[in-house]
PDB file of C-alpha atoms in Angstrom:
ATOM      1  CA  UNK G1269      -9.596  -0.234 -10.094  1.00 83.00           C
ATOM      2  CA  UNK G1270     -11.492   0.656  -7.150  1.00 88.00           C
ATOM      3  CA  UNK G1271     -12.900   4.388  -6.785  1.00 93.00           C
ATOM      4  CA  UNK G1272     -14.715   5.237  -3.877  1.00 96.00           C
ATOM      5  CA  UNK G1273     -17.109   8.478  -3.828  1.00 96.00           C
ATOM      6  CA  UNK G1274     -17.965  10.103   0.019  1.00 97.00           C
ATOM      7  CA  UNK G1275     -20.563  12.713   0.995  1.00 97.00           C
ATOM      8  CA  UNK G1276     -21.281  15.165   2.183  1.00 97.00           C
ATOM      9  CA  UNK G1277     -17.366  16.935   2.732  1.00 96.00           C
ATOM     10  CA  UNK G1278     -18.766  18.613   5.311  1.00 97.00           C
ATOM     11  CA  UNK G1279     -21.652  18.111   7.767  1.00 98.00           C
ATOM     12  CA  UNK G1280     -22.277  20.324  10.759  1.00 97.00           C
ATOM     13  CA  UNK G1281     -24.971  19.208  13.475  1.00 97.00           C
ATOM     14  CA  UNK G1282     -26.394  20.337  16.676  1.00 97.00           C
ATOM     15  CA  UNK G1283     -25.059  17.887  19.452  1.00 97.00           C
ATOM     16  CA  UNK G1284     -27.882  15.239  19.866  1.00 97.00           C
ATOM     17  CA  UNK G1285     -28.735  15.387  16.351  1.00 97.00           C
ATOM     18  CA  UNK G1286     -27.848  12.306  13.955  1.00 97.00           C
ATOM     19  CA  UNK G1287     -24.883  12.118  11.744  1.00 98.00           C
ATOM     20  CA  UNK G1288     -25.193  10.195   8.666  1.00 98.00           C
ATOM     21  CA  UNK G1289     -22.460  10.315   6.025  1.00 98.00           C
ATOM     22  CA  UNK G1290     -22.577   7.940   2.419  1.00 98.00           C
ATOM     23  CA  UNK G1291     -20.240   6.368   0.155  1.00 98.00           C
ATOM     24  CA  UNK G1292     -20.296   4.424  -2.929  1.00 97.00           C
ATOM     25  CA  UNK G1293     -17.881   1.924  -4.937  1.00 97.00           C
ATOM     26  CA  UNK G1294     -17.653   0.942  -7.967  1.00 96.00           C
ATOM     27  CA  UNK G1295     -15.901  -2.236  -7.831  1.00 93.00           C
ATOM     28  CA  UNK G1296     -18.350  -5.103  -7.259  1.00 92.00           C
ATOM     29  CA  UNK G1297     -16.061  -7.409  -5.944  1.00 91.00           C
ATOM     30  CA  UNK G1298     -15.286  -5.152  -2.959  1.00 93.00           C
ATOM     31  CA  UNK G1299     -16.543  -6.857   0.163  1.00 92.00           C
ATOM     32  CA  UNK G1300     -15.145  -5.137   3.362  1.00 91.00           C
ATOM     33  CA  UNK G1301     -16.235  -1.984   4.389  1.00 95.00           C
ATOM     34  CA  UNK G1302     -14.156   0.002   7.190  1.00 94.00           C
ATOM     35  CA  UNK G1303     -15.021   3.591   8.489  1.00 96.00           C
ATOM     36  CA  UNK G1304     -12.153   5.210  10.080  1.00 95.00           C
ATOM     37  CA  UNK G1305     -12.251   8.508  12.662  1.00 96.00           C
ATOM     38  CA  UNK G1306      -9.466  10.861  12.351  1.00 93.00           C
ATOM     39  CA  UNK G1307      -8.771  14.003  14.366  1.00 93.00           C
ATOM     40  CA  UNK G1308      -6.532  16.180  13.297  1.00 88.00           C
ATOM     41  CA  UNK G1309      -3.174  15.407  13.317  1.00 85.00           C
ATOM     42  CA  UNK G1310      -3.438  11.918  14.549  1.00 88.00           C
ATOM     43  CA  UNK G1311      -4.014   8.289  12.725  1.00 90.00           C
ATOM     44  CA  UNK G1312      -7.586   6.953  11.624  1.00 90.00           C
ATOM     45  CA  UNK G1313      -8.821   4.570  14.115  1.00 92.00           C
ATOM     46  CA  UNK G1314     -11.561   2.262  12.839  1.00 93.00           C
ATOM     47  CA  UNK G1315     -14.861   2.922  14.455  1.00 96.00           C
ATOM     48  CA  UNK G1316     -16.724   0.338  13.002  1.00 96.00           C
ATOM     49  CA  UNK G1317     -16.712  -2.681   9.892  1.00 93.00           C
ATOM     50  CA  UNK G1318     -18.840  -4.512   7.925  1.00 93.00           C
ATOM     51  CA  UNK G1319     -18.130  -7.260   5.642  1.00 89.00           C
ATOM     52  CA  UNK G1320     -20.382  -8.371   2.439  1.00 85.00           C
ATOM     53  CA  UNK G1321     -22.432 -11.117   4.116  1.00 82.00           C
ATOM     54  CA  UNK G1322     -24.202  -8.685   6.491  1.00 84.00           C
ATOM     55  CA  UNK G1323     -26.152  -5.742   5.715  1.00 90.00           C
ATOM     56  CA  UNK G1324     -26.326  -3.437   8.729  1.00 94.00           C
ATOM     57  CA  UNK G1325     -24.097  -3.927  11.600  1.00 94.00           C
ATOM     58  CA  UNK G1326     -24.447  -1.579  14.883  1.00 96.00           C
ATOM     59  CA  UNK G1327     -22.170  -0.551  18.055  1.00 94.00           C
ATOM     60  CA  UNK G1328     -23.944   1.309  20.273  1.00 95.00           C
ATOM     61  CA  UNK G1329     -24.232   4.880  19.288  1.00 97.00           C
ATOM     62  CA  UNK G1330     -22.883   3.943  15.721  1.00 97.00           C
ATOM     63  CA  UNK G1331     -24.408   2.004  12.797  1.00 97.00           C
ATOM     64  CA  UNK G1332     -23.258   0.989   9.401  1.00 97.00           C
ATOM     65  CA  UNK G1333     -25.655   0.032   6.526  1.00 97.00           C
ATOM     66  CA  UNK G1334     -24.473  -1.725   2.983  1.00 96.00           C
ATOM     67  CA  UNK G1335     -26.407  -1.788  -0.231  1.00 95.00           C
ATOM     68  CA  UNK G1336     -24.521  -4.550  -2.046  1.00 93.00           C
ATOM     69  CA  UNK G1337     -26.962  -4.293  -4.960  1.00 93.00           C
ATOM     70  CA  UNK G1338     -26.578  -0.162  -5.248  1.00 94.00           C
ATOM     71  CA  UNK G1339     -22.743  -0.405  -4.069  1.00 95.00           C
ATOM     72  CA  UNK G1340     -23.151   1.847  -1.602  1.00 95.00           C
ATOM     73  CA  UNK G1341     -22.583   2.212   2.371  1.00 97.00           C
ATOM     74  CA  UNK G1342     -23.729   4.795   5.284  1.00 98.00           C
ATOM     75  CA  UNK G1343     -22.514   5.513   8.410  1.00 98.00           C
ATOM     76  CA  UNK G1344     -24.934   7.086  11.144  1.00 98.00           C
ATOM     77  CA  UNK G1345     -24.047   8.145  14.492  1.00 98.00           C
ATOM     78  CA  UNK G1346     -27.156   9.181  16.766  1.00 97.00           C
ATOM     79  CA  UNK G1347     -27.218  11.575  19.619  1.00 97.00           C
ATOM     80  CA  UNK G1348     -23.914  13.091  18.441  1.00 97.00           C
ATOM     81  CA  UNK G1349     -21.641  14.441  20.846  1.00 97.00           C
ATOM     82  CA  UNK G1350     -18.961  17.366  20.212  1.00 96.00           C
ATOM     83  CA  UNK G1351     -16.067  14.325  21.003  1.00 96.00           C
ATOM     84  CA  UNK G1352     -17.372  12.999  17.911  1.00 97.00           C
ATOM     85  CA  UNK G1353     -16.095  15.969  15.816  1.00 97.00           C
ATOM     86  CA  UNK G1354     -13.602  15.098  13.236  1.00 97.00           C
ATOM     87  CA  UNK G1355     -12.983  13.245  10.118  1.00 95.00           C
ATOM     88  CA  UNK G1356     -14.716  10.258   9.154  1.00 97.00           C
ATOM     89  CA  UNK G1357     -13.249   8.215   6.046  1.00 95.00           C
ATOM     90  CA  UNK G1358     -15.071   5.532   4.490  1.00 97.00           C
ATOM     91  CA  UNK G1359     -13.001   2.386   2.591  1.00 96.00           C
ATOM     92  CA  UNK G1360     -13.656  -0.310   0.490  1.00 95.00           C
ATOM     93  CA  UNK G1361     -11.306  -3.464   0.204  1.00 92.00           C
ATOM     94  CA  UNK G1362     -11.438  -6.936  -1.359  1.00 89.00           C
ATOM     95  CA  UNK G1363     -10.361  -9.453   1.155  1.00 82.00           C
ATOM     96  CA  UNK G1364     -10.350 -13.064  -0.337  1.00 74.00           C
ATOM     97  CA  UNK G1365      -7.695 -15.920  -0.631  1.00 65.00           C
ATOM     98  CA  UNK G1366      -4.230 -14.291  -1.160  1.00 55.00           C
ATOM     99  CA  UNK G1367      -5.110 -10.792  -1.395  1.00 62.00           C
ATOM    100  CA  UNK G1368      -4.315  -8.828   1.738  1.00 66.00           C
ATOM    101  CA  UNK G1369      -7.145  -6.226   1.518  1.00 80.00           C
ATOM    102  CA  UNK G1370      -5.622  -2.890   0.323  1.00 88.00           C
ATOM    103  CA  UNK G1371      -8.078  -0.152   1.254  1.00 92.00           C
ATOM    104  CA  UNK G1372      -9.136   2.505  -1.137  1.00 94.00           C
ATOM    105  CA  UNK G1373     -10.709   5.621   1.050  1.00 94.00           C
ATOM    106  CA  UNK G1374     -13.068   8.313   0.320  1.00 95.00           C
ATOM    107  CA  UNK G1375     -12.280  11.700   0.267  1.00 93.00           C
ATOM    108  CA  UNK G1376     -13.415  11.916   3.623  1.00 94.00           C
ATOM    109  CA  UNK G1377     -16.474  13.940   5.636  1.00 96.00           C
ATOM    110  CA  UNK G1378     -15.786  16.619   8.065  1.00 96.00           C
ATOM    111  CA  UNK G1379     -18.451  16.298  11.106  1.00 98.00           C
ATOM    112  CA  UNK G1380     -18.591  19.267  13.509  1.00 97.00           C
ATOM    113  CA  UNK G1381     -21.281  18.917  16.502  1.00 97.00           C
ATOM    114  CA  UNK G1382     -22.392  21.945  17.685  1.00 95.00           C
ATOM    115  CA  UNK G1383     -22.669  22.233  21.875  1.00 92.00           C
TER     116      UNK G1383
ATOM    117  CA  UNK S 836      -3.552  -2.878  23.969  1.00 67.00           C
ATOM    118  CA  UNK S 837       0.194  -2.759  21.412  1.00 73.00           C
ATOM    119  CA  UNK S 838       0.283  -0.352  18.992  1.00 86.00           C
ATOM    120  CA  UNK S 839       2.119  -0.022  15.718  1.00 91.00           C
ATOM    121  CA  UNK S 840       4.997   2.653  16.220  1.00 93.00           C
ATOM    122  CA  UNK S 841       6.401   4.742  13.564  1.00 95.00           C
ATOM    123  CA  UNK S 842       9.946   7.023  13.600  1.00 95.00           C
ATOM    124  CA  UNK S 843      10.281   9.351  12.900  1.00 96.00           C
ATOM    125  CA  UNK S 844       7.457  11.417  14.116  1.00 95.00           C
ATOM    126  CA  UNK S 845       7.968  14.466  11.660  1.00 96.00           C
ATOM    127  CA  UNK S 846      11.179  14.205   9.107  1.00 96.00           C
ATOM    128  CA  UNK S 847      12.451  17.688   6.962  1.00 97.00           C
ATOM    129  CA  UNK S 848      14.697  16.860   4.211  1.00 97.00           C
ATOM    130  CA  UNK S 849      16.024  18.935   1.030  1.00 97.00           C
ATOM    131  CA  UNK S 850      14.749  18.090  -2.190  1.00 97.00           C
ATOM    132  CA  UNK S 851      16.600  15.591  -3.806  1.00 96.00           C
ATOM    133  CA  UNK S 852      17.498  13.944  -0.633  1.00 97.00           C
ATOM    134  CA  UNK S 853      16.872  10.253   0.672  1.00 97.00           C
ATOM    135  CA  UNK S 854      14.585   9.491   3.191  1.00 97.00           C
ATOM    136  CA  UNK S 855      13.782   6.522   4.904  1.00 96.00           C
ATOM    137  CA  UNK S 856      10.277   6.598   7.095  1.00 97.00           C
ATOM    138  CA  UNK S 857      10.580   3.211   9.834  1.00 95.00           C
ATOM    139  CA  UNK S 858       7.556   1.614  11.263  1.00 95.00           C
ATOM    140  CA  UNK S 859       7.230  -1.219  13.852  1.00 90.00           C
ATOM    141  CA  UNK S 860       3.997  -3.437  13.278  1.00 86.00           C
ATOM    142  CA  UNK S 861       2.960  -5.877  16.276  1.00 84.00           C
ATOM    143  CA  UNK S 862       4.219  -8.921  16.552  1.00 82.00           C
ATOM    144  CA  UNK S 863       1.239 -11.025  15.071  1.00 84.00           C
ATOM    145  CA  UNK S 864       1.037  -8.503  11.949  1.00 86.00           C
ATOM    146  CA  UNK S 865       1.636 -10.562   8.967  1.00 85.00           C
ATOM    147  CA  UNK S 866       0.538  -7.923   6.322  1.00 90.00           C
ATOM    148  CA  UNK S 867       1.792  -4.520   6.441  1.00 92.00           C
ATOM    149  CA  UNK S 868       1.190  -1.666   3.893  1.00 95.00           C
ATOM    150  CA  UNK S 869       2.331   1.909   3.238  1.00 97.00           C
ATOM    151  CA  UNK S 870      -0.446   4.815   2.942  1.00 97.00           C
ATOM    152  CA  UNK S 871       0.091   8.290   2.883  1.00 96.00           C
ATOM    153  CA  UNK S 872      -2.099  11.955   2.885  1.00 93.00           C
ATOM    154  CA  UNK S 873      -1.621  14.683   1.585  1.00 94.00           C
ATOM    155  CA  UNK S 874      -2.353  17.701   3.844  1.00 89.00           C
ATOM    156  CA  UNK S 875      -6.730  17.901   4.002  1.00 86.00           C
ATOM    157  CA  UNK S 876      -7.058  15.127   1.092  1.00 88.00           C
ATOM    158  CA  UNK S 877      -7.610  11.284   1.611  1.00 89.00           C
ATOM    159  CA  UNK S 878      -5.512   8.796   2.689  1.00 92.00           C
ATOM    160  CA  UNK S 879      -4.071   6.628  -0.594  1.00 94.00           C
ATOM    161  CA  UNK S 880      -2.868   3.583  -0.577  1.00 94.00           C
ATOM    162  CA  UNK S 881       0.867   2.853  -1.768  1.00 97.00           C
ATOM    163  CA  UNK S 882       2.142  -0.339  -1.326  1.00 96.00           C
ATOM    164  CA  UNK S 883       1.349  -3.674   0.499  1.00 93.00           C
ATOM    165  CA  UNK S 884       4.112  -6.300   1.605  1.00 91.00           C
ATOM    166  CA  UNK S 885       3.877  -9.468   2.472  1.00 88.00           C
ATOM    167  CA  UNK S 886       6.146 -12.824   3.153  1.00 85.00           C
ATOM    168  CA  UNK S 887       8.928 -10.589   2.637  1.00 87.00           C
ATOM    169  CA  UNK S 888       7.756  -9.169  -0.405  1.00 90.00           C
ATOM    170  CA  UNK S 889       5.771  -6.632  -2.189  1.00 93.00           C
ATOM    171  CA  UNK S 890       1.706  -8.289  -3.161  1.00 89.00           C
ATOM    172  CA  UNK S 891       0.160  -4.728  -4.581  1.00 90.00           C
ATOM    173  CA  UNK S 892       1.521  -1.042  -5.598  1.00 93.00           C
ATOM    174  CA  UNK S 893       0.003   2.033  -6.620  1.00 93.00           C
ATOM    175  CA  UNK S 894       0.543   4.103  -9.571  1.00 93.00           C
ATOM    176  CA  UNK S 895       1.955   6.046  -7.093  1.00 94.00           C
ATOM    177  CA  UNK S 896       4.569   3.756  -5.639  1.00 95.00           C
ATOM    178  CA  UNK S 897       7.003   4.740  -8.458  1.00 93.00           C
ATOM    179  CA  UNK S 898      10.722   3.763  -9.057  1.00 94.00           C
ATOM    180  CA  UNK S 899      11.909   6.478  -6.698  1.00 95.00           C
ATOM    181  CA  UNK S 900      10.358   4.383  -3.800  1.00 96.00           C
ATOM    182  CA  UNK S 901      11.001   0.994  -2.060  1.00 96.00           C
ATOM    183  CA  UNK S 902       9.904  -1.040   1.129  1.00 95.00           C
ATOM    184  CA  UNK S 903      11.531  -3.941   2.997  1.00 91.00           C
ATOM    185  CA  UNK S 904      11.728  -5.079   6.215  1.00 88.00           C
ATOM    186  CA  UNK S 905      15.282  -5.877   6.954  1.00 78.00           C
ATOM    187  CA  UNK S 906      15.681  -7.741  10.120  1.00 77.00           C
ATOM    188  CA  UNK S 907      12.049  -9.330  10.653  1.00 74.00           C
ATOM    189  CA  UNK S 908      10.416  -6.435  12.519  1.00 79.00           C
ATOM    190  CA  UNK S 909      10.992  -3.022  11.419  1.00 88.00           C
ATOM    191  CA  UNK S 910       9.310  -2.102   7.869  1.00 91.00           C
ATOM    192  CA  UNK S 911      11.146   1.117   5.864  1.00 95.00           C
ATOM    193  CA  UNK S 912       9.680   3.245   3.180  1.00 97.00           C
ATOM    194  CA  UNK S 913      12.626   4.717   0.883  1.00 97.00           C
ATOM    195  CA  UNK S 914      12.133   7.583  -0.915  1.00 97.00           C
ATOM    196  CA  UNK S 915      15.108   7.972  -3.063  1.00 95.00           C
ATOM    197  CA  UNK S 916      15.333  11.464  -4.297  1.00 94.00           C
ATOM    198  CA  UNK S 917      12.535  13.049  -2.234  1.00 96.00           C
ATOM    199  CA  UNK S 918      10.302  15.910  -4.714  1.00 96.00           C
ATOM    200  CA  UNK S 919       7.797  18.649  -3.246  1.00 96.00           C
ATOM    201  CA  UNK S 920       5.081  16.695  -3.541  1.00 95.00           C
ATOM    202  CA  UNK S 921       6.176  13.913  -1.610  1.00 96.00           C
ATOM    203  CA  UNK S 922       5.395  16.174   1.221  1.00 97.00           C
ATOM    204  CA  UNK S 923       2.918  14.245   3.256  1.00 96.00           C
ATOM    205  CA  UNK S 924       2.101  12.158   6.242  1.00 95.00           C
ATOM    206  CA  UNK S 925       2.821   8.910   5.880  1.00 97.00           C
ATOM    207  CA  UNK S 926       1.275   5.956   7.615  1.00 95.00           C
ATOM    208  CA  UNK S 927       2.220   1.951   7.651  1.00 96.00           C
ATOM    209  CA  UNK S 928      -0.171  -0.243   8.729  1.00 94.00           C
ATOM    210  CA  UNK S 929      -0.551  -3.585   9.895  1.00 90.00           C
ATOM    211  CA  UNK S 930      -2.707  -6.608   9.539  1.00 88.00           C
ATOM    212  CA  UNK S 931      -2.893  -9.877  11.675  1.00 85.00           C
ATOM    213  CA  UNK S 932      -4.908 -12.763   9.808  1.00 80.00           C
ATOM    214  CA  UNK S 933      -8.265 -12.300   8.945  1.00 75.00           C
ATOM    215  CA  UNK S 934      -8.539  -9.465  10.825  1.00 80.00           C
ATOM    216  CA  UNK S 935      -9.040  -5.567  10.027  1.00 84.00           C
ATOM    217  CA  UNK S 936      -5.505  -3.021   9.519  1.00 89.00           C
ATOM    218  CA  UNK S 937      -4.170  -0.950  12.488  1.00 90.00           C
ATOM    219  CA  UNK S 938      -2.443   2.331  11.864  1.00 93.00           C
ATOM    220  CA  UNK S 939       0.707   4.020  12.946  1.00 94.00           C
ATOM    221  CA  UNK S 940       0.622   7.366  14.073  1.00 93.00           C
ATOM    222  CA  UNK S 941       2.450   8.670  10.825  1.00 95.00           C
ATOM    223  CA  UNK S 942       5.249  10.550   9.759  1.00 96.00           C
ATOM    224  CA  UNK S 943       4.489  13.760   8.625  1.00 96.00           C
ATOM    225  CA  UNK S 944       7.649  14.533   5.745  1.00 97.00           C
ATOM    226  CA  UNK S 945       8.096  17.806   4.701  1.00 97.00           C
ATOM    227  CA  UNK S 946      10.786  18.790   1.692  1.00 97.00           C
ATOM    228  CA  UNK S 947      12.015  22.030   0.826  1.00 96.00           C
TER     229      UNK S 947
END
């Protein structure tokens, strides 16, 4: 099946730096990539997508890169603010005919922006 | 903007016990599936239902657990006999068509 590897765990920055966090899959067939934002205690909201047809999507401070060839993926955030502290999972699905897309998640990256 | 409900928010049982975890998608959800975390470790997936039935389960989604969504909205997680380590938060999500999955706020389960 589908494993998913994330890094860094952690990642501390000074608020303005950039953010970027990486992931990799191993299942080739995989082609939707979510990145979800969770603060503690509360549910992962997706921050941003990209499917397998595309290979860098962007939403204002937020970008998302895919290597189909390497199987990999990267988040960046630029000018990072301390709001953006928290944890940032990275998933990998197959979405295709019948299937319904059941997301397989990192091990997630803890970002802390220093004021 | 709706948002897909869970009850309860935080459920303490005794080990051995029964528990059932509810969750309200929206109304154009069509796919819903069960994930749940383990305190500080990643979300994994357990089980996906759709058209009234289940499509995928995890190794984890043993015998001791079951979903179904009895009266066309609600959508239940049954743990039968509830063990230590099912202590967790555990989060349903939804899915319209072709579109991405949408979280509940989780129940966090907790069994002594």
């Amino acid at each position: 099946g589908e494993n998913v590897e994330q890094h860094p765990s952690t990642l501390s920055v000074q608020e303005g730096d950039s953010a970027v966090i990486k992931c990799t899959y191993s299942d080739s067939a995989s082609n939707y990539f979510p990145w979800y934002k969770q603060e503690l205690g509360k549910r992962p909201q997706l921050i941003i997508d990209i499917r397998s047809n595309v290979g860098e999507k962007k939403d204002q401070r937020i970008a998302v890169t895919l290597n189909k060839t390497a199987k990999h993926f990267s988040l960046h955030i630029t000018e990072t603010q301390p709001e953006d502290s928290a944890v940032y999972f990275c998933a990998a699905s197959i979405e295709y005919g019948g299937s319904q897309g059941n997301l397989i998640f990192g091990k997630g990256t803890k970002l802390s922006v220093k004021p | 903007e709706p948002e897909v409900t869970q009850t309860p928010s935080h459920q303490v049982t005794q080990m051995g016990q029964e528990v059932i975890l509810r969750c309200v998608p929206i109304s154009n959800h069509l796919y819903f599936y069960w994930y749940r975390q383990i305190l500080g470790q990643k979300v994994e997936f357990l089980v996906s239902f759709y058209n009234n039935e289940i499509s995928e389960k995890s190794e984890i989604f043993d015998d001791q657990f079951s979903v179904e969504r009895p009266d066309g909205s609600n959508f239940t997680l049954k743990i039968r006999s509830t063990k230590l380590e099912d202590s967790a938060m555990y989060f349903c999500a939804g899915r319209p068509p072709l579109d991405t999955q949408y979280f509940g706020p989780g129940t966090r389960l907790t069994v002594l």
